[in-house]
JSON list of C-alpha atoms and ligand atoms in Angstrom, two decimals:
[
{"chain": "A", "resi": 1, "resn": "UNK", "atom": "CA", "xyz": [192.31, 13.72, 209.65]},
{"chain": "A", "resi": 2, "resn": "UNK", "atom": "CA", "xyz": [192.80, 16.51, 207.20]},
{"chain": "A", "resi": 3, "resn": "UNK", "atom": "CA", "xyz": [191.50, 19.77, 208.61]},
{"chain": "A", "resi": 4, "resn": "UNK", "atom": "CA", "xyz": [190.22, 22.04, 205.71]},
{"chain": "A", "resi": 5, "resn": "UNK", "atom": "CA", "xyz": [189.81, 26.20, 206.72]},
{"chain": "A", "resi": 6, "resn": "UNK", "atom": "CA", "xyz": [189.26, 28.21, 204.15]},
{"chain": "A", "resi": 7, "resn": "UNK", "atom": "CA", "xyz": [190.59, 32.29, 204.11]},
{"chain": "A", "resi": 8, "resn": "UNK", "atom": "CA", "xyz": [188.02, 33.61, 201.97]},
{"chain": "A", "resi": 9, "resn": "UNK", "atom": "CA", "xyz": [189.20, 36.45, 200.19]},
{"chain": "A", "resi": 10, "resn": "UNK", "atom": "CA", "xyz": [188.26, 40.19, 202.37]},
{"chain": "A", "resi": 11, "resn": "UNK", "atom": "CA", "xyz": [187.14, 43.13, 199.93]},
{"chain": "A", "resi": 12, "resn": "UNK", "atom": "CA", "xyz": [188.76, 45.98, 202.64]},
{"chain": "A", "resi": 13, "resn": "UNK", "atom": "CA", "xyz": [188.90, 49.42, 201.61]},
{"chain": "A", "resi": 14, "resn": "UNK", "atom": "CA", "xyz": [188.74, 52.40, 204.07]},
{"chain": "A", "resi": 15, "resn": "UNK", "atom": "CA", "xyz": [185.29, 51.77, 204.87]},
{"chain": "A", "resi": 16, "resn": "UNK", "atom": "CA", "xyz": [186.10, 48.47, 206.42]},
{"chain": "A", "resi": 17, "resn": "UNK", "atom": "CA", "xyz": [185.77, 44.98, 205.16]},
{"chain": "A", "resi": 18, "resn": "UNK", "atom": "CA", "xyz": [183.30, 42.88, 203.21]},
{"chain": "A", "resi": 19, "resn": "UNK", "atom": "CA", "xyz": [183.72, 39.11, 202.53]},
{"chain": "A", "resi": 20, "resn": "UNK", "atom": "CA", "xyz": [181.16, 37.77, 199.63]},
{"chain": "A", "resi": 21, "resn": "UNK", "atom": "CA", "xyz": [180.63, 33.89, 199.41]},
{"chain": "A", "resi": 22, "resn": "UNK", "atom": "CA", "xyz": [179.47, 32.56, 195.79]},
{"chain": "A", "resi": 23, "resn": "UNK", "atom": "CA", "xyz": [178.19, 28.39, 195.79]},
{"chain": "A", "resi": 24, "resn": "UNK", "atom": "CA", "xyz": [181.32, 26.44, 193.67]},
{"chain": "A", "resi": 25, "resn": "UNK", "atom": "CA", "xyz": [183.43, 29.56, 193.59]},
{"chain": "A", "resi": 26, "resn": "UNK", "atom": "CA", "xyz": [184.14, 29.85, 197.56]},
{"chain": "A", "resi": 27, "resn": "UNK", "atom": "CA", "xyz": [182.09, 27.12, 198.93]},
{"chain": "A", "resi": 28, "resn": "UNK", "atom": "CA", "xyz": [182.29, 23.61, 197.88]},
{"chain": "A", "resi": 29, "resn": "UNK", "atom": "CA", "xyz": [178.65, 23.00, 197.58]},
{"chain": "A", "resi": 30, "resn": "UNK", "atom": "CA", "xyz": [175.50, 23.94, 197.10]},
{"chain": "A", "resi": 31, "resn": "UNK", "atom": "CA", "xyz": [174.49, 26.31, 199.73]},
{"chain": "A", "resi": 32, "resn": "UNK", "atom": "CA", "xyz": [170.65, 25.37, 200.34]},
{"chain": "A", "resi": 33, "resn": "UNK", "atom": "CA", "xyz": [170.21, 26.06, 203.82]},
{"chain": "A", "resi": 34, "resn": "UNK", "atom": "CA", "xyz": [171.90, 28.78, 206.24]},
{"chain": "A", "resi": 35, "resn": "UNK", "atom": "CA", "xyz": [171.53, 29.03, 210.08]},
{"chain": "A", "resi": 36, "resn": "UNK", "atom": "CA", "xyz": [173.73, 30.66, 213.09]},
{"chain": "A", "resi": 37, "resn": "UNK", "atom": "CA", "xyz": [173.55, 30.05, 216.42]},
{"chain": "A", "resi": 38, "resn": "UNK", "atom": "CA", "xyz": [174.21, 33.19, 219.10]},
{"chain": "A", "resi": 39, "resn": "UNK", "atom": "CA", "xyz": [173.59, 34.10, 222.94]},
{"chain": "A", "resi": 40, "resn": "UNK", "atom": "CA", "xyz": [175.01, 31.13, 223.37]},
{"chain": "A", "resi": 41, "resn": "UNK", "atom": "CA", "xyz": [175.56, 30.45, 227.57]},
{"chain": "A", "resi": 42, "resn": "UNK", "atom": "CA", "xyz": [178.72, 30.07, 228.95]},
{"chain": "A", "resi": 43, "resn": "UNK", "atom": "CA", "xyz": [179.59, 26.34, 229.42]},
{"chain": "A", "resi": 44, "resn": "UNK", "atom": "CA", "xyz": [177.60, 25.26, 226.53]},
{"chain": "A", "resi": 45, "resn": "UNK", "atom": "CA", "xyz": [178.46, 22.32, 224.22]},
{"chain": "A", "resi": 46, "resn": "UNK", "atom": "CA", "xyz": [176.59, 22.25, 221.38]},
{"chain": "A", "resi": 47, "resn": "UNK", "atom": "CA", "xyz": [176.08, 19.25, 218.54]},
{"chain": "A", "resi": 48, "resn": "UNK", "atom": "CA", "xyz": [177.31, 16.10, 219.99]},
{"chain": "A", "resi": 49, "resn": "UNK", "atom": "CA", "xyz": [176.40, 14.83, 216.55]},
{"chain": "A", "resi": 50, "resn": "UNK", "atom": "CA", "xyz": [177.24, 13.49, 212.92]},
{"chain": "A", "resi": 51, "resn": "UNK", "atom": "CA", "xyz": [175.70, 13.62, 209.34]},
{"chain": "A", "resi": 52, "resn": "UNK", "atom": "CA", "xyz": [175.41, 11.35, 207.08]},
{"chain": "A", "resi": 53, "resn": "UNK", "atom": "CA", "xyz": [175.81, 13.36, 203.92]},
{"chain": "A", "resi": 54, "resn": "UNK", "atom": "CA", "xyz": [175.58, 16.89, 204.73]},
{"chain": "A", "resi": 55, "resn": "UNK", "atom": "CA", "xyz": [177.80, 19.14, 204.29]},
{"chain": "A", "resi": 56, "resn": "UNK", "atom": "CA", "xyz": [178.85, 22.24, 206.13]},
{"chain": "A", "resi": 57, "resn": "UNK", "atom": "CA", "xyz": [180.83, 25.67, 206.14]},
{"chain": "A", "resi": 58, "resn": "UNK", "atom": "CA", "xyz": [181.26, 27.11, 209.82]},
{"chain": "A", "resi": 59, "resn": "UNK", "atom": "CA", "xyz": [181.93, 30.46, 210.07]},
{"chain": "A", "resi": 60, "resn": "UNK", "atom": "CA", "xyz": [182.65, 32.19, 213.48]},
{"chain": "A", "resi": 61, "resn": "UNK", "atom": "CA", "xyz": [181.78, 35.43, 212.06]},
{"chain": "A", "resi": 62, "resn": "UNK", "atom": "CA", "xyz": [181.53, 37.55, 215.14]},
{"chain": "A", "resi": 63, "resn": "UNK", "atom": "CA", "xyz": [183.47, 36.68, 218.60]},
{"chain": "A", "resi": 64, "resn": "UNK", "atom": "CA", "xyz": [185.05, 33.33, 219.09]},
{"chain": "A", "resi": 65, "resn": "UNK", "atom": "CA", "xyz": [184.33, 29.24, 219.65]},
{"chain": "A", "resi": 66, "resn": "UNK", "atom": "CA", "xyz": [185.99, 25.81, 219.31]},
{"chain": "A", "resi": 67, "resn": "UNK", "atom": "CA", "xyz": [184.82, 23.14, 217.00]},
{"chain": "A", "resi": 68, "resn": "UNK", "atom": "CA", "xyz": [185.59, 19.18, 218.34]},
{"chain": "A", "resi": 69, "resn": "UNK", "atom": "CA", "xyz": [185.94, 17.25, 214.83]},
{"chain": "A", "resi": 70, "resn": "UNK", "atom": "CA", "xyz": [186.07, 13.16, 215.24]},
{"chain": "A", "resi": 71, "resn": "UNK", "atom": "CA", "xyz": [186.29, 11.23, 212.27]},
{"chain": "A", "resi": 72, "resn": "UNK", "atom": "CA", "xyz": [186.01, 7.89, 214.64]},
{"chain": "A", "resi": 73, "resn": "UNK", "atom": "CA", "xyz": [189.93, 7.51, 214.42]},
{"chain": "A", "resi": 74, "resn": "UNK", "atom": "CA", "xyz": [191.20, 10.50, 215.34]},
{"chain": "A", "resi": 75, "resn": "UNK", "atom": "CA", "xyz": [189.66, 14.09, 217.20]},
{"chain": "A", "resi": 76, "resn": "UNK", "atom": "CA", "xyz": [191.00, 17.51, 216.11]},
{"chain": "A", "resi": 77, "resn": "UNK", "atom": "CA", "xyz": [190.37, 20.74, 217.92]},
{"chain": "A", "resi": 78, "resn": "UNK", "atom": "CA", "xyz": [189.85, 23.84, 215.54]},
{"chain": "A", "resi": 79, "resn": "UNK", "atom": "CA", "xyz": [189.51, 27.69, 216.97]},
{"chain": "A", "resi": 80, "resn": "UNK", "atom": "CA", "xyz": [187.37, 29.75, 214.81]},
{"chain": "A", "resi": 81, "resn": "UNK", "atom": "CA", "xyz": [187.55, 33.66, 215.28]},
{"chain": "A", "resi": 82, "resn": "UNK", "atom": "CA", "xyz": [187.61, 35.05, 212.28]},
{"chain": "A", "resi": 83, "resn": "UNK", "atom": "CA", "xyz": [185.21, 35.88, 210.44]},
{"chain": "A", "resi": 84, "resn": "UNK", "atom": "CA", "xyz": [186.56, 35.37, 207.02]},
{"chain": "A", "resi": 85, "resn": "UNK", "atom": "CA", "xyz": [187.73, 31.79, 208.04]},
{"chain": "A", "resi": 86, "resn": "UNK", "atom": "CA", "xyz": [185.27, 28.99, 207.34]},
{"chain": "A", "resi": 87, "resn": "UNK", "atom": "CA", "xyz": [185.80, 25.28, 208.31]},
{"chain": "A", "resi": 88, "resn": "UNK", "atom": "CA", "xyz": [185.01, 22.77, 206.44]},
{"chain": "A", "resi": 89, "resn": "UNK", "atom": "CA", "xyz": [182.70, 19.63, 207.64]},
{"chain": "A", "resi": 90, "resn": "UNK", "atom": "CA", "xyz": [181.94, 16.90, 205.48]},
{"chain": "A", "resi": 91, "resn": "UNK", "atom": "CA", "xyz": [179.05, 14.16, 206.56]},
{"chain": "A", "resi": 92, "resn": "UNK", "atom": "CA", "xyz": [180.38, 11.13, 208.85]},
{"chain": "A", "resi": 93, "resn": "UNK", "atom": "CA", "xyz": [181.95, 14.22, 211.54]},
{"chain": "A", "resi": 94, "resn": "UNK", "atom": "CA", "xyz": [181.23, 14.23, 214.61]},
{"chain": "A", "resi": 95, "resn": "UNK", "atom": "CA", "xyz": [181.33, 17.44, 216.07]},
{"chain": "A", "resi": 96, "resn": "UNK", "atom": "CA", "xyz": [181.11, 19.55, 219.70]},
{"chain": "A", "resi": 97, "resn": "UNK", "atom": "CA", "xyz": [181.40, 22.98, 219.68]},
{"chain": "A", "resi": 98, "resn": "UNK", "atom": "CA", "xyz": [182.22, 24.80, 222.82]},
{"chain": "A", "resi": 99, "resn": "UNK", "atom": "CA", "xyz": [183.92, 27.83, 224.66]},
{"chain": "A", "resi": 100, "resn": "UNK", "atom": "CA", "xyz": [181.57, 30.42, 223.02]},
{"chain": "A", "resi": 101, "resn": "UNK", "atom": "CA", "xyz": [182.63, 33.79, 223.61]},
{"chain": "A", "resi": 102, "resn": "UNK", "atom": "CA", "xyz": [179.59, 36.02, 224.63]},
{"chain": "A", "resi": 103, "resn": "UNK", "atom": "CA", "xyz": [179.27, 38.01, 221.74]},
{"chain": "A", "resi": 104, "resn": "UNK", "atom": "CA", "xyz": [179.82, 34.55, 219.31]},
{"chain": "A", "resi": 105, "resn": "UNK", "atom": "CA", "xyz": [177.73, 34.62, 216.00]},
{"chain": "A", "resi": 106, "resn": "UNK", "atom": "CA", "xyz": [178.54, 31.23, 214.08]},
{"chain": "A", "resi": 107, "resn": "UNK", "atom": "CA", "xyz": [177.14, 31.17, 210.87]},
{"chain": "A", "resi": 108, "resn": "UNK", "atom": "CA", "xyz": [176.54, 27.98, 209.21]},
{"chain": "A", "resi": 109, "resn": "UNK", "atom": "CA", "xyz": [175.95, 27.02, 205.14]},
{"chain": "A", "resi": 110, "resn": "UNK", "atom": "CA", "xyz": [174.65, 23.65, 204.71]},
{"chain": "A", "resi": 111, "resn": "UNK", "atom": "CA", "xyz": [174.62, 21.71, 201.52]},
{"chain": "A", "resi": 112, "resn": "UNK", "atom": "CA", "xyz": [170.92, 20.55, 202.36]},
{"chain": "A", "resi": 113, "resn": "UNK", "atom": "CA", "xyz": [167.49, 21.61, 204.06]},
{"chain": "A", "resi": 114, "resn": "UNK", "atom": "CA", "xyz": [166.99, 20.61, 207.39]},
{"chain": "A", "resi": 115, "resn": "UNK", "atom": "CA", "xyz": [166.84, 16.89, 207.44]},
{"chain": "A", "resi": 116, "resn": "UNK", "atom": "CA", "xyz": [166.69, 14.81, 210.92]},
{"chain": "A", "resi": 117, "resn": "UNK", "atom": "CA", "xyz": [166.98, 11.47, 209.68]},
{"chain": "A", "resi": 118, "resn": "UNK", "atom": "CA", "xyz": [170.57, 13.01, 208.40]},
{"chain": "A", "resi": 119, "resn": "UNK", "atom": "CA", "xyz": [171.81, 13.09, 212.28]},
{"chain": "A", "resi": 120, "resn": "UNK", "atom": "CA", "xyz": [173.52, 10.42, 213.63]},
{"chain": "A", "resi": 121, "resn": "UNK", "atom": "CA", "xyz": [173.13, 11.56, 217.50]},
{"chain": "A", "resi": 122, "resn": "UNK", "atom": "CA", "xyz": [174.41, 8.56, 219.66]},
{"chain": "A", "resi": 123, "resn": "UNK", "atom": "CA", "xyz": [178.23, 8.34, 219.68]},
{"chain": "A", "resi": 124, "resn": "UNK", "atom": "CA", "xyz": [177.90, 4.22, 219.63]},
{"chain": "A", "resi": 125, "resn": "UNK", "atom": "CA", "xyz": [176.05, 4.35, 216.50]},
{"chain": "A", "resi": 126, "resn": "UNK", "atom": "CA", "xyz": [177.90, 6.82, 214.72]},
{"chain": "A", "resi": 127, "resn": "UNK", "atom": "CA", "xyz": [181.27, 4.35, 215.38]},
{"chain": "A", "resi": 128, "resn": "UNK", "atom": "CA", "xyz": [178.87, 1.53, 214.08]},
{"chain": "A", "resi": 129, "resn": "UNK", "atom": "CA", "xyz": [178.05, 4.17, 210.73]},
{"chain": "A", "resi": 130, "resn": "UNK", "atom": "CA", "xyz": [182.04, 4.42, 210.04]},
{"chain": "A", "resi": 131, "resn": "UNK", "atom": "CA", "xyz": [182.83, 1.05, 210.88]},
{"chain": "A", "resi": 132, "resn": "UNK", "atom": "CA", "xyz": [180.29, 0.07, 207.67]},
{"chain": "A", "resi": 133, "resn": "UNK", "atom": "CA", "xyz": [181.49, 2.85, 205.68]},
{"chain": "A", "resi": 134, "resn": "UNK", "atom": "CA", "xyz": [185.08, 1.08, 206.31]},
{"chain": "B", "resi": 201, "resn": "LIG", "atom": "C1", "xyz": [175.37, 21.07, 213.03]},
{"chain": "B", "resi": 201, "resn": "LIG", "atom": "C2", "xyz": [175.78, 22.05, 214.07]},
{"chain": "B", "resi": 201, "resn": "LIG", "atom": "C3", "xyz": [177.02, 22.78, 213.67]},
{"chain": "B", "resi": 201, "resn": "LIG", "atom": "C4", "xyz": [165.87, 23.44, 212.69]},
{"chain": "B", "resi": 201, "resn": "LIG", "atom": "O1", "xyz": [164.64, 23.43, 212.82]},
{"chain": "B", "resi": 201, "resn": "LIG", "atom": "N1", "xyz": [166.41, 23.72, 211.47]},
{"chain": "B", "resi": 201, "resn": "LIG", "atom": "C5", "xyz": [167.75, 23.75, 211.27]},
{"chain": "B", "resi": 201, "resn": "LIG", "atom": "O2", "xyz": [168.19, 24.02, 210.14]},
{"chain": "B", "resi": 201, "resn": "LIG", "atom": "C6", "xyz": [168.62, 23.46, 212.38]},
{"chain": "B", "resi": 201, "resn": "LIG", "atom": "C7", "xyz": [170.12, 23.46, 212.18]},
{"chain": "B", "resi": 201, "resn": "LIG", "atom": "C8", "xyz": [168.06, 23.17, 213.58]},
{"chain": "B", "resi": 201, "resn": "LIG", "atom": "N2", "xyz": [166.71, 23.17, 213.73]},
{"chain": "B", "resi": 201, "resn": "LIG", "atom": "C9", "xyz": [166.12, 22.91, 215.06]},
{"chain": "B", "resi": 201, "resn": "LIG", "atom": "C10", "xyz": [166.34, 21.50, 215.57]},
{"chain": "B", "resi": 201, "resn": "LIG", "atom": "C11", "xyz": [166.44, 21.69, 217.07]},
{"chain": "B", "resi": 201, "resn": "LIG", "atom": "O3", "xyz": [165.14, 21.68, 217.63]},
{"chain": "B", "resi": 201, "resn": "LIG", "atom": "O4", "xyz": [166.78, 23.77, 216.00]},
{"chain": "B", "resi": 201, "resn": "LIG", "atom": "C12", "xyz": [167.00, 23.10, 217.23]},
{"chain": "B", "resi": 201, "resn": "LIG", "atom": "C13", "xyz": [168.47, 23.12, 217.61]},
{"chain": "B", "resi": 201, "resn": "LIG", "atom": "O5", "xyz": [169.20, 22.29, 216.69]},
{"chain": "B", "resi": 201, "resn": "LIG", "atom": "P1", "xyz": [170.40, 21.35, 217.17]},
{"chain": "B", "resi": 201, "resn": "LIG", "atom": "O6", "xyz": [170.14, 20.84, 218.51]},
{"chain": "B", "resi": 201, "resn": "LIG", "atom": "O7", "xyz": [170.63, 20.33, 216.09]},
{"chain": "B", "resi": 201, "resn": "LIG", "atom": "O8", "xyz": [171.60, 22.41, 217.22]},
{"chain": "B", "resi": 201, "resn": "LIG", "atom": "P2", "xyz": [173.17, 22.14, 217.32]},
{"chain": "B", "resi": 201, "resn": "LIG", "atom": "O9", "xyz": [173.81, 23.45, 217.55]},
{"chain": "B", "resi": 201, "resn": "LIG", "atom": "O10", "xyz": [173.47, 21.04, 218.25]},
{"chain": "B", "resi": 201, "resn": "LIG", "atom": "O11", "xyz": [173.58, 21.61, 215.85]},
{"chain": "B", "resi": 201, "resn": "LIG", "atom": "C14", "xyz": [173.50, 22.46, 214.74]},
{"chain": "B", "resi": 201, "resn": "LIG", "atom": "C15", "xyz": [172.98, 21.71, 213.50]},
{"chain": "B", "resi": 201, "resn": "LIG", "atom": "O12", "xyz": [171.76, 21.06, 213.82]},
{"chain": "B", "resi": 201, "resn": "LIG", "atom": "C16", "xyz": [173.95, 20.67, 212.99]},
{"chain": "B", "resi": 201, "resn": "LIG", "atom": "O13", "xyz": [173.58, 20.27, 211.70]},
{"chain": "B", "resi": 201, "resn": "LIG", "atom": "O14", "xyz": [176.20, 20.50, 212.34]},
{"chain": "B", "resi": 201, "resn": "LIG", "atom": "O15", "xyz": [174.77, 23.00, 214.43]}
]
């Protein structure tokens, strides 16, 4: 499984730094919805799901967490902790994030609204999904 983490590009100057992220230019997609997820408890696994066509850009962009990717074949773990790194999730992913750091932000873009009929949340069915797809 091909991992894909962007470096988006860091406007720094002696003020500090600024990262800007334009739909096509940076991001592969359409950016319709954005959400983060913070105060996150220690011990916390969070997803334990897939999509079936959405889309995703996960950007750690304060403190630190781990991202569990499983394309049904193979798992890959991926550290995210910076914040001008963004990882790449297309649908049929399963993923787990874990090992929050306290002060984690993760900031997501989505390529679609909010959508629960997109979630494949039972591990036996997403295997069933791929296995179709296949
Ligand atoms: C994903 C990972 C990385 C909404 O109402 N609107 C939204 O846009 C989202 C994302 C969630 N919600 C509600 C649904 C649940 O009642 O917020 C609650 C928590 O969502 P969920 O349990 O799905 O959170 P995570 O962290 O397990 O998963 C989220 C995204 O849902 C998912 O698409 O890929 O972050």
């Amino acid at each position: 499984m091909q991992v894909i983490k962007y470096s988006f590009q860091q406007h720094g100057d002696t003020r500090g730094q600024l990262v800007s992220l334009e739909e096509f230019n940076d991001i592969p997609f359409r950016i319709k919805r954005v959400y983060y997820v913070y105060d996150t408890l220690p011990n916390v696994r969070r997803g334990f799901h897939a999509h079936k066509s959405l889309e995703q850009i996960m950007i750690c962009i304060h403190g630190k967490c781990k991202v569990l990717l499983d394309n049904g074949l193979e798992k890959k773990i991926v550290y995210l902790e910076k914040p001008y790194e963004g990882l790449y999730i297309s649908n049929n992913i399963w993923r787990e994030m874990y090992d929050f750091s306290e002060d984690a932000v993760l900031l997501v873009l989505a390529s679609d609204l909010y959508h629960e009929e997109d979630y494949i949340r039972d591990y036996d069915e997403f295997l069933k999904f791929i296995a179709s797809k296949n």
